[in-house]
Amino acid sequence: MQFSEMLDYILYIVLTAILPVTVKFAVDLVKAKIRESSIIEEATKNEIISNLIKDAMSDVMDAVLYVNQTFVDTLKSKNEFTQESWEEAKKKAYNTALVAISEESKKAISEVYGSFDKWLQLKIESSVNMAKKQ
């Protein structure tokens, strides 16, 4: 047996014994790092918060459309829509949205935007503008 053949044989034996152990160690290390990491947890949390906010936005739009259909359109058809009516319509939309939006969504919005009340008022205004364009 030549030296190179013997070296190949020894290398084969060493790799056969060491490679599986090394791979298992590497896989266990990666799994441990993933468990320690908050990347997956943060991504899941962000997705949940995003869905809660989207649901709240849908509730705001529904509230605005509801008030528009049941209150504003009636007053406009009678040519009785005034600035006071506009303020009352905003309050009705605010209260309707407030009831529709879940507590979990309210907490998520407060966490992300700081103030649920300011967020809701802003979204009602923007939803009114979107509803006018439709």
PDB file of C-alpha atoms in Angstrom:
ATOM      1  CA  MET A   1       0.000   0.000   0.000  1.00  0.00           C
ATOM      2  CA  GLN A   2       1.366   3.352  -0.981  1.00  0.00           C
ATOM      3  CA  PHE A   3       1.512   6.357   1.252  1.00  0.00           C
ATOM      4  CA  SER A   4      -1.193   8.279  -0.649  1.00  0.00           C
ATOM      5  CA  GLU A   5      -3.575   5.300  -0.508  1.00  0.00           C
ATOM      6  CA  MET A   6      -2.947   4.934   3.210  1.00  0.00           C
ATOM      7  CA  LEU A   7      -3.528   8.683   3.700  1.00  0.00           C
ATOM      8  CA  ASP A   8      -6.808   8.444   1.723  1.00  0.00           C
ATOM      9  CA  TYR A   9      -7.896   5.499   3.870  1.00  0.00           C
ATOM     10  CA  ILE A  10      -7.089   7.306   7.143  1.00  0.00           C
ATOM     11  CA  LEU A  11      -8.797  10.462   5.913  1.00  0.00           C
ATOM     12  CA  TYR A  12     -11.877   8.433   4.969  1.00  0.00           C
ATOM     13  CA  ILE A  13     -12.051   6.861   8.433  1.00  0.00           C
ATOM     14  CA  VAL A  14     -11.546  10.183  10.194  1.00  0.00           C
ATOM     15  CA  LEU A  15     -14.153  11.952   8.082  1.00  0.00           C
ATOM     16  CA  THR A  16     -16.629   9.110   8.495  1.00  0.00           C
ATOM     17  CA  ALA A  17     -16.300   9.341  12.264  1.00  0.00           C
ATOM     18  CA  ILE A  18     -15.949  13.102  12.708  1.00  0.00           C
ATOM     19  CA  LEU A  19     -18.267  14.519  10.026  1.00  0.00           C
ATOM     20  CA  PRO A  20     -21.570  13.297  11.517  1.00  0.00           C
ATOM     21  CA  VAL A  21     -20.559  14.519  14.980  1.00  0.00           C
ATOM     22  CA  THR A  22     -19.520  17.909  13.570  1.00  0.00           C
ATOM     23  CA  VAL A  23     -22.736  18.274  11.569  1.00  0.00           C
ATOM     24  CA  LYS A  24     -24.858  17.338  14.579  1.00  0.00           C
ATOM     25  CA  PHE A  25     -23.001  19.891  16.699  1.00  0.00           C
ATOM     26  CA  ALA A  26     -23.513  22.586  14.042  1.00  0.00           C
ATOM     27  CA  VAL A  27     -27.234  21.814  13.715  1.00  0.00           C
ATOM     28  CA  ASP A  28     -27.704  21.851  17.502  1.00  0.00           C
ATOM     29  CA  LEU A  29     -25.854  25.161  17.705  1.00  0.00           C
ATOM     30  CA  VAL A  30     -28.061  26.730  15.013  1.00  0.00           C
ATOM     31  CA  LYS A  31     -31.212  25.449  16.745  1.00  0.00           C
ATOM     32  CA  ALA A  32     -30.045  26.892  20.059  1.00  0.00           C
ATOM     33  CA  LYS A  33     -29.294  30.261  18.481  1.00  0.00           C
ATOM     34  CA  ILE A  34     -32.729  30.327  16.844  1.00  0.00           C
ATOM     35  CA  ARG A  35     -34.381  29.600  20.193  1.00  0.00           C
ATOM     36  CA  GLU A  36     -32.348  32.361  21.838  1.00  0.00           C
ATOM     37  CA  SER A  37     -33.045  34.768  19.026  1.00  0.00           C
ATOM     38  CA  SER A  38     -36.095  36.975  19.185  1.00  0.00           C
ATOM     39  CA  ILE A  39     -36.237  37.401  15.407  1.00  0.00           C
ATOM     40  CA  ILE A  40     -39.013  34.866  14.895  1.00  0.00           C
ATOM     41  CA  GLU A  41     -40.901  36.095  17.936  1.00  0.00           C
ATOM     42  CA  GLU A  42     -40.619  39.730  16.793  1.00  0.00           C
ATOM     43  CA  ALA A  43     -41.719  38.882  13.253  1.00  0.00           C
ATOM     44  CA  THR A  44     -44.754  37.039  14.579  1.00  0.00           C
ATOM     45  CA  LYS A  45     -45.581  39.863  16.975  1.00  0.00           C
ATOM     46  CA  ASN A  46     -45.266  42.450  14.195  1.00  0.00           C
ATOM     47  CA  GLU A  47     -47.545  40.419  11.945  1.00  0.00           C
ATOM     48  CA  ILE A  48     -50.160  40.129  14.680  1.00  0.00           C
ATOM     49  CA  ILE A  49     -50.021  43.864  15.390  1.00  0.00           C
ATOM     50  CA  SER A  50     -50.240  44.631  11.690  1.00  0.00           C
ATOM     51  CA  ASN A  51     -53.349  42.453  11.354  1.00  0.00           C
ATOM     52  CA  LEU A  52     -54.962  44.093  14.397  1.00  0.00           C
ATOM     53  CA  ILE A  53     -54.378  47.543  12.926  1.00  0.00           C
ATOM     54  CA  LYS A  54     -55.736  46.463   9.533  1.00  0.00           C
ATOM     55  CA  ASP A  55     -58.852  45.111  11.237  1.00  0.00           C
ATOM     56  CA  ALA A  56     -59.270  48.398  13.102  1.00  0.00           C
ATOM     57  CA  MET A  57     -58.904  50.351   9.852  1.00  0.00           C
ATOM     58  CA  SER A  58     -61.624  48.215   8.308  1.00  0.00           C
ATOM     59  CA  ASP A  59     -63.854  48.937  11.308  1.00  0.00           C
ATOM     60  CA  VAL A  60     -63.217  52.688  10.934  1.00  0.00           C
ATOM     61  CA  MET A  61     -64.115  52.618   7.250  1.00  0.00           C
ATOM     62  CA  ASP A  62     -67.268  50.619   8.004  1.00  0.00           C
ATOM     63  CA  ALA A  63     -68.261  53.154  10.679  1.00  0.00           C
ATOM     64  CA  VAL A  64     -67.720  56.090   8.329  1.00  0.00           C
ATOM     65  CA  LEU A  65     -69.697  54.436   5.538  1.00  0.00           C
ATOM     66  CA  TYR A  66     -72.489  53.526   7.956  1.00  0.00           C
ATOM     67  CA  VAL A  67     -72.821  57.091   9.280  1.00  0.00           C
ATOM     68  CA  ASN A  68     -72.587  58.459   5.765  1.00  0.00           C
ATOM     69  CA  GLN A  69     -75.385  56.195   4.569  1.00  0.00           C
ATOM     70  CA  THR A  70     -77.689  56.521   7.568  1.00  0.00           C
ATOM     71  CA  PHE A  71     -77.130  60.123   8.629  1.00  0.00           C
ATOM     72  CA  VAL A  72     -75.213  62.294   6.182  1.00  0.00           C
ATOM     73  CA  ASP A  73     -76.995  61.210   3.007  1.00  0.00           C
ATOM     74  CA  THR A  74     -80.386  61.820   4.635  1.00  0.00           C
ATOM     75  CA  LEU A  75     -79.435  65.349   5.662  1.00  0.00           C
ATOM     76  CA  LYS A  76     -77.863  66.097   2.296  1.00  0.00           C
ATOM     77  CA  SER A  77     -80.972  64.940   0.457  1.00  0.00           C
ATOM     78  CA  LYS A  78     -83.012  67.419   2.532  1.00  0.00           C
ATOM     79  CA  ASN A  79     -80.334  70.081   1.977  1.00  0.00           C
ATOM     80  CA  GLU A  80     -79.921  70.322   5.762  1.00  0.00           C
ATOM     81  CA  PHE A  81     -76.280  69.322   6.081  1.00  0.00           C
ATOM     82  CA  THR A  82     -74.518  72.050   8.109  1.00  0.00           C
ATOM     83  CA  GLN A  83     -71.259  72.458   9.983  1.00  0.00           C
ATOM     84  CA  GLU A  84     -73.022  71.269  13.134  1.00  0.00           C
ATOM     85  CA  SER A  85     -74.251  68.218  11.232  1.00  0.00           C
ATOM     86  CA  TRP A  86     -70.692  67.555  10.102  1.00  0.00           C
ATOM     87  CA  GLU A  87     -69.473  67.648  13.717  1.00  0.00           C
ATOM     88  CA  GLU A  88     -72.309  65.335  14.782  1.00  0.00           C
ATOM     89  CA  ALA A  89     -71.479  62.924  11.928  1.00  0.00           C
ATOM     90  CA  LYS A  90     -67.844  62.788  13.077  1.00  0.00           C
ATOM     91  CA  LYS A  91     -68.964  62.016  16.636  1.00  0.00           C
ATOM     92  CA  LYS A  92     -71.305  59.289  15.392  1.00  0.00           C
ATOM     93  CA  ALA A  93     -68.528  57.755  13.279  1.00  0.00           C
ATOM     94  CA  TYR A  94     -66.121  57.986  16.221  1.00  0.00           C
ATOM     95  CA  ASN A  95     -68.552  56.265  18.610  1.00  0.00           C
ATOM     96  CA  THR A  96     -69.494  53.610  16.047  1.00  0.00           C
ATOM     97  CA  ALA A  97     -65.829  52.829  15.351  1.00  0.00           C
ATOM     98  CA  LEU A  98     -65.023  52.858  19.062  1.00  0.00           C
ATOM     99  CA  VAL A  99     -67.581  50.116  19.678  1.00  0.00           C
ATOM    100  CA  ALA A 100     -66.489  48.069  16.634  1.00  0.00           C
ATOM    101  CA  ILE A 101     -62.727  48.079  17.280  1.00  0.00           C
ATOM    102  CA  SER A 102     -61.542  45.301  19.589  1.00  0.00           C
ATOM    103  CA  GLU A 103     -59.746  46.052  22.842  1.00  0.00           C
ATOM    104  CA  GLU A 104     -56.747  44.127  21.544  1.00  0.00           C
ATOM    105  CA  SER A 105     -56.602  46.382  18.479  1.00  0.00           C
ATOM    106  CA  LYS A 106     -56.924  49.484  20.653  1.00  0.00           C
ATOM    107  CA  LYS A 107     -53.953  48.343  22.739  1.00  0.00           C
ATOM    108  CA  ALA A 108     -51.878  47.564  19.639  1.00  0.00           C
ATOM    109  CA  ILE A 109     -52.650  50.969  18.111  1.00  0.00           C
ATOM    110  CA  SER A 110     -51.766  52.748  21.360  1.00  0.00           C
ATOM    111  CA  GLU A 111     -48.504  50.800  21.491  1.00  0.00           C
ATOM    112  CA  VAL A 112     -47.561  51.658  17.908  1.00  0.00           C
ATOM    113  CA  TYR A 113     -48.957  55.182  17.510  1.00  0.00           C
ATOM    114  CA  GLY A 114     -48.963  56.455  21.078  1.00  0.00           C
ATOM    115  CA  SER A 115     -52.577  57.618  21.208  1.00  0.00           C
ATOM    116  CA  PHE A 116     -55.549  55.558  20.112  1.00  0.00           C
ATOM    117  CA  ASP A 117     -57.844  58.597  20.247  1.00  0.00           C
ATOM    118  CA  LYS A 118     -55.678  60.705  17.924  1.00  0.00           C
ATOM    119  CA  TRP A 119     -55.192  57.754  15.577  1.00  0.00           C
ATOM    120  CA  LEU A 120     -58.944  57.151  15.408  1.00  0.00           C
ATOM    121  CA  GLN A 121     -59.736  60.798  14.701  1.00  0.00           C
ATOM    122  CA  LEU A 122     -57.107  60.906  11.962  1.00  0.00           C
ATOM    123  CA  LYS A 123     -58.359  57.690  10.374  1.00  0.00           C
ATOM    124  CA  ILE A 124     -61.968  58.884  10.452  1.00  0.00           C
ATOM    125  CA  GLU A 125     -60.936  62.044   8.594  1.00  0.00           C
ATOM    126  CA  SER A 126     -58.979  60.095   5.997  1.00  0.00           C
ATOM    127  CA  SER A 127     -61.803  57.549   5.615  1.00  0.00           C
ATOM    128  CA  VAL A 128     -64.291  60.353   5.026  1.00  0.00           C
ATOM    129  CA  ASN A 129     -62.062  61.719   2.262  1.00  0.00           C
ATOM    130  CA  MET A 130     -61.723  58.243   0.733  1.00  0.00           C
ATOM    131  CA  ALA A 131     -65.498  57.732   0.898  1.00  0.00           C
ATOM    132  CA  LYS A 132     -66.080  61.051  -0.890  1.00  0.00           C
ATOM    133  CA  LYS A 133     -63.877  59.937  -3.788  1.00  0.00           C
ATOM    134  CA  GLN A 134     -65.819  56.724  -4.325  1.00  0.00           C
TER     135      GLN A 134
END
